[in-house]
Amino acid sequence: MSIPDIELAELVLRAARRLRRANAAELAGLPVNPHQARALRVIARLEPVRMADLAERLHVVARSATDVVEFLVAGGWVERSPDPGDRRVRLLSLTDAGRGLLVEVEAARARAATATLGTLPPQARAELSDALGLVAGTRPAGPPGSGDDRPAPA
């Protein structure tokens, strides 16, 4: 069955919106929104991380990253420390409270993913994983189900 690229792109966008809505709904009981939760996850993965590197990874301007970090610092989830290599630069790291919040954020993401994707049969999951990996550029082309099953970094 052949489907025009534009229709396939629309299906991918609809699925992504559905997953984002499920994620936002699961995060609703937590003190962070999806953007703040993503920043928390990126800081955890890269820590200690410079503000400029965080902004680049989040694909936002530095001012937007600063606003998110200010919120996370005020909440006690992120701390700043001097960069030993450049005293003008501050490095961002999670606090113990931030690590606890990260556990809750990851659990919320898992619930959202299960709610959205959990009914897919195993073969469809493998094919979707392979196809999306190809589109995202994280998987080599190959027979369905032959790709690396690890998710790409966010």
Short mmCIF file of C-alpha atoms in Angstrom, two decimals:
data_model
loop_
_atom_site.label_atom_id
_atom_site.label_comp_id
_atom_site.label_asym_id
_atom_site.label_seq_id
_atom_site.Cartn_x
_atom_site.Cartn_y
_atom_site.Cartn_z
CA MET A 1 0.00 0.00 0.00
CA SER A 2 1.44 3.33 -1.03
CA ILE A 3 0.57 6.46 0.89
CA PRO A 4 1.59 9.93 -0.30
CA ASP A 5 4.42 11.50 1.69
CA ILE A 6 2.21 14.41 2.79
CA GLU A 7 -0.38 12.04 4.26
CA LEU A 8 2.29 10.00 6.01
CA ALA A 9 3.82 13.19 7.41
CA GLU A 10 0.39 14.21 8.72
CA LEU A 11 0.00 10.85 10.49
CA VAL A 12 3.43 11.25 12.12
CA LEU A 13 2.51 14.75 13.29
CA ARG A 14 -0.84 13.56 14.67
CA ALA A 15 0.86 10.74 16.55
CA ALA A 16 3.46 13.14 17.96
CA ARG A 17 0.73 15.55 19.10
CA ARG A 18 -1.15 12.70 20.77
CA LEU A 19 2.01 11.62 22.60
CA ARG A 20 2.77 15.22 23.65
CA ARG A 21 -0.78 15.65 24.99
CA ALA A 22 -0.52 12.38 26.95
CA ASN A 23 2.85 13.48 28.32
CA ALA A 24 1.49 16.88 29.37
CA ALA A 25 -1.50 15.22 31.04
CA GLU A 26 0.77 12.88 33.01
CA LEU A 27 3.01 15.78 34.05
CA ALA A 28 -0.01 17.82 35.22
CA GLY A 29 0.37 16.66 38.82
CA LEU A 30 4.06 17.55 38.92
CA PRO A 31 5.56 21.01 39.53
CA VAL A 32 7.09 21.23 36.03
CA ASN A 33 5.65 21.61 32.55
CA PRO A 34 6.91 19.59 29.56
CA HIS A 35 9.57 22.17 28.60
CA GLN A 36 10.93 22.34 32.14
CA ALA A 37 10.84 18.54 32.40
CA ARG A 38 12.85 18.24 29.18
CA ALA A 39 15.43 20.72 30.48
CA LEU A 40 15.68 18.69 33.69
CA ARG A 41 16.30 15.52 31.64
CA VAL A 42 18.93 17.20 29.46
CA ILE A 43 20.75 18.65 32.47
CA ALA A 44 20.77 15.20 34.07
CA ARG A 45 22.21 13.62 30.94
CA LEU A 46 24.94 16.25 30.40
CA GLU A 47 25.73 17.48 33.88
CA PRO A 48 27.56 19.52 34.67
CA VAL A 49 26.40 21.53 31.66
CA ARG A 50 26.96 25.13 30.59
CA MET A 51 23.89 27.28 29.95
CA ALA A 52 24.87 27.81 26.30
CA ASP A 53 25.14 24.06 25.77
CA LEU A 54 21.76 23.50 27.41
CA ALA A 55 20.14 26.14 25.18
CA GLU A 56 21.68 24.54 22.10
CA ARG A 57 20.49 21.06 23.12
CA LEU A 58 16.98 22.40 23.80
CA HIS A 59 16.99 24.29 20.46
CA VAL A 60 16.07 27.57 22.16
CA VAL A 61 17.70 30.98 22.51
CA ALA A 62 19.81 31.53 25.61
CA ARG A 63 17.18 33.80 27.21
CA SER A 64 14.52 31.07 27.02
CA ALA A 65 16.90 28.56 28.58
CA THR A 66 17.69 31.08 31.32
CA ASP A 67 13.99 31.43 32.17
CA VAL A 68 13.60 27.65 32.45
CA VAL A 69 16.76 27.31 34.55
CA GLU A 70 15.69 30.15 36.86
CA PHE A 71 12.47 28.26 37.54
CA LEU A 72 14.34 25.00 38.18
CA VAL A 73 16.85 26.72 40.47
CA ALA A 74 14.07 28.49 42.39
CA GLY A 75 12.36 25.13 42.87
CA GLY A 76 15.54 23.66 44.33
CA TRP A 77 15.93 21.09 41.53
CA VAL A 78 19.01 22.57 39.81
CA GLU A 79 22.09 24.28 41.19
CA ARG A 80 24.73 26.47 39.60
CA SER A 81 28.44 26.12 40.30
CA PRO A 82 31.51 27.87 38.91
CA ASP A 83 33.26 26.30 35.93
CA PRO A 84 36.83 25.55 37.06
CA GLY A 85 38.05 26.28 33.51
CA ASP A 86 36.30 29.66 33.18
CA ARG A 87 35.19 31.48 36.32
CA ARG A 88 32.74 33.61 34.29
CA VAL A 89 30.76 30.50 33.33
CA ARG A 90 28.32 28.68 35.61
CA LEU A 91 27.68 24.97 35.35
CA LEU A 92 24.27 23.42 35.93
CA SER A 93 23.70 20.20 37.87
CA LEU A 94 20.72 18.50 39.46
CA THR A 95 20.27 18.61 43.21
CA ASP A 96 19.07 15.58 45.16
CA ALA A 97 15.56 17.06 44.94
CA GLY A 98 16.06 17.41 41.18
CA ARG A 99 17.02 13.75 40.91
CA GLY A 100 13.86 12.83 42.82
CA LEU A 101 11.76 14.97 40.51
CA LEU A 102 13.49 13.40 37.50
CA VAL A 103 12.34 9.96 38.67
CA GLU A 104 8.76 11.26 38.78
CA VAL A 105 9.12 12.90 35.35
CA GLU A 106 10.44 9.68 33.81
CA ALA A 107 7.58 7.70 35.37
CA ALA A 108 5.10 10.20 33.90
CA ARG A 109 6.73 9.87 30.47
CA ALA A 110 6.55 6.09 30.71
CA ARG A 111 2.84 6.23 31.58
CA ALA A 112 2.20 8.57 28.63
CA ALA A 113 4.12 6.31 26.27
CA THR A 114 2.23 3.24 27.48
CA ALA A 115 -1.12 5.01 27.16
CA THR A 116 -0.28 6.07 23.61
CA LEU A 117 1.70 3.12 22.28
CA GLY A 118 0.93 0.25 24.62
CA THR A 119 -1.73 -1.35 22.44
CA LEU A 120 0.56 -1.82 19.44
CA PRO A 121 1.27 -5.50 18.76
CA PRO A 122 4.97 -6.51 18.86
CA GLN A 123 5.43 -6.66 15.06
CA ALA A 124 3.88 -3.22 14.58
CA ARG A 125 6.10 -1.85 17.38
CA ALA A 126 9.23 -3.22 15.69
CA GLU A 127 8.20 -1.83 12.30
CA LEU A 128 7.28 1.57 13.75
CA SER A 129 10.57 1.69 15.66
CA ASP A 130 12.55 0.89 12.52
CA ALA A 131 10.62 3.35 10.35
CA LEU A 132 10.85 6.22 12.82
CA GLY A 133 14.53 5.46 13.38
CA LEU A 134 15.12 5.81 9.66
CA VAL A 135 13.18 9.07 9.49
CA ALA A 136 15.03 10.43 12.53
CA GLY A 137 18.37 9.34 11.09
CA THR A 138 19.22 7.14 14.06
CA ARG A 139 18.99 3.74 12.37
CA PRO A 140 20.56 2.21 9.27
CA ALA A 141 18.25 0.88 6.60
CA GLY A 142 17.57 -2.84 6.91
CA PRO A 143 14.81 -5.41 7.13
CA PRO A 144 11.97 -4.58 9.57
CA GLY A 145 12.79 -5.50 13.13
CA SER A 146 16.54 -5.62 12.47
CA GLY A 147 17.39 -2.20 13.89
CA ASP A 148 18.85 -1.23 17.21
CA ASP A 149 16.00 -1.13 19.71
CA ARG A 150 17.58 1.58 21.87
CA PRO A 151 15.75 4.92 21.72
CA ALA A 152 17.59 7.88 20.27
CA PRO A 153 18.63 10.61 22.71
CA ALA A 154 16.10 13.37 23.28
#
